C-alpha positions as a printed NumPy array, in Angstrom:
array([[ 13.616,   9.266,   5.916],
       [ 10.906,  11.394,   7.231],
       [ 11.96 ,  14.6  ,   8.935],
       [ 10.827,  15.545,  12.544],
       [  8.55 ,  18.369,  12.326],
       [  9.151,  21.119,  15.573],
       [  6.542,  21.199,  18.682],
       [  5.855,  24.752,  17.603],
       [  4.762,  24.033,  13.117],
       [  0.927,  25.04 ,  12.09 ],
       [ -0.289,  22.695,  10.652],
       [ -0.088,  24.127,   6.236],
       [  3.453,  22.471,   6.808],
       [  2.961,  19.947,   8.544],
       [  0.152,  18.674,   5.741],
       [  3.261,  19.926,   3.317],
       [  5.423,  17.986,   5.133],
       [  3.221,  14.709,   4.938],
       [  1.711,  14.811,   1.99 ],
       [  1.385,  11.563,   0.392],
       [  3.938,  10.094,   2.19 ],
       [  2.118,   9.277,   5.208],
       [ -1.495,   9.783,   4.185],
       [ -3.056,   8.132,   6.007],
       [ -1.392,   7.647,   9.171],
       [ -2.744,   9.254,  12.549],
       [ -0.295,  11.357,  13.395],
       [  3.707,  12.563,  13.243],
       [  4.679,  12.58 ,  16.484],
       [  2.262,  14.519,  19.079],
       [  1.108,  17.254,  16.575],
       [ -1.215,  16.618,  13.815],
       [ -4.304,  15.174,  15.054],
       [ -6.066,  14.741,  12.617],
       [ -6.156,  12.095,   9.84 ],
       [ -6.409,  12.731,   6.342],
       [ -8.255,   9.37 ,   4.509],
       [ -7.286,   7.978,   2.278],
       [-10.183,   7.735,  -1.143],
       [ -8.818,   4.953,  -2.888],
       [-10.122,   2.83 ,   0.936],
       [-13.725,   2.888,  -0.705],
       [-12.451,   0.574,  -3.608],
       [-12.194,  -2.145,  -0.335],
       [-14.3  ,  -5.207,  -0.869],
       [-14.734,  -8.359,   0.341],
       [-11.939, -10.662,  -1.801],
       [-10.758, -14.104,  -1.903],
       [ -7.308, -14.658,  -2.554],
       [ -7.054, -16.001,  -6.221],
       [ -3.61 , -18.138,  -6.013],
       [ -2.661, -18.633,  -1.93 ],
       [  0.121, -20.613,  -3.665],
       [  1.915, -17.206,  -5.117],
       [  2.125, -14.83 ,  -7.658],
       [ -0.214, -14.825,  -9.977],
       [  2.243, -13.762, -12.608],
       [  5.011, -15.117, -11.43 ],
       [  3.619, -19.047, -11.148],
       [  2.459, -18.848, -15.138],
       [  6.229, -17.375, -15.607],
       [  7.859, -19.233, -13.844],
       [  9.984, -17.088, -12.201],
       [ 11.107, -15.732,  -8.619],
       [  9.126, -13.666,  -5.936],
       [ 10.348, -11.957,  -2.692],
       [  6.909, -11.751,  -0.686],
       [  3.5  , -11.601,  -2.112],
       [  0.521,  -8.664,  -1.952],
       [ -3.103,  -9.174,  -2.259],
       [ -5.32 ,  -6.778,  -3.84 ],
       [ -7.434,  -5.764,  -2.182],
       [-10.702,  -5.291,  -4.413],
       [-10.371,  -7.992,  -6.906],
       [ -7.983, -10.478,  -4.607],
       [ -5.146, -11.086,  -7.196],
       [ -1.99 , -12.206,  -5.868],
       [  1.278, -10.444,  -6.949],
       [  5.254,  -9.861,  -5.6  ],
       [  6.55 ,  -7.412,  -3.984],
       [  8.329,  -4.279,  -5.515],
       [ 12.037,  -6.384,  -4.093],
       [ 11.04 ,  -8.856,  -6.532],
       [ 12.012,  -8.766, -10.389],
       [  8.661,  -8.171, -11.917],
       [  6.96 ,  -6.193,  -9.284],
       [  3.196,  -7.854,  -9.9  ],
       [  1.806,  -6.266,  -7.318],
       [  2.592,  -2.943,  -8.454],
       [  2.088,  -3.704, -12.188],
       [ -1.61 ,  -4.235, -11.31 ],
       [ -2.165,  -1.582,  -9.248],
       [ -5.044,   1.269, -11.181],
       [ -6.797,   3.471,  -9.132],
       [ -9.416,   1.268,  -9.169],
       [ -7.407,  -0.688,  -7.55 ],
       [ -4.794,   0.909,  -5.582],
       [ -4.726,  -1.004,  -1.98 ],
       [ -2.838,  -3.846,  -1.471],
       [ -2.735,  -5.799,   2.089],
       [  0.943,  -8.463,   2.967],
       [  0.091, -11.67 ,   2.646],
       [  3.555, -12.015,   4.43 ],
       [  3.711, -13.776,   7.856],
       [  3.196, -11.   ,  10.989],
       [  2.662,  -8.473,   8.919],
       [ -0.835,  -6.077,   8.679],
       [ -0.498,  -3.209,   7.107],
       [ -2.34 ,  -1.835,   3.979],
       [ -0.732,   0.591,   0.938],
       [ -1.524,   2.289,  -1.563],
       [  0.179,   2.821,  -4.842],
       [ -1.147,   5.77 ,  -5.917],
       [ -0.598,   7.576,  -3.072],
       [  2.352,   5.728,  -2.466],
       [  1.432,   5.426,   1.69 ],
       [  1.054,   3.547,   4.195],
       [ -3.303,   3.864,   5.152]])
């Protein structure tokens, strides 16, 4: 759980508090007004979903998955960290850092190197 900064908190304290966990968020309560850009956003490309039917490796191995994540660099579909094999995380590198949730009704991206929503 992320502690809530006080109204009188100074900017360096807020930045230290949010480093790595809320990278790229637009605010923390009413205290943080600036956005910290994630340099990995430059790796996002227009992609074609390589295996729309499921996790690429789980389909080959015959293993189950829980949720799916789409690599926004190459279109690889991998299973989430709640899945037994965690293929999306295994695929993620500095060159393939950001995934998009493929779950219906979800519209978020995750940066694996920063462990943060972007």
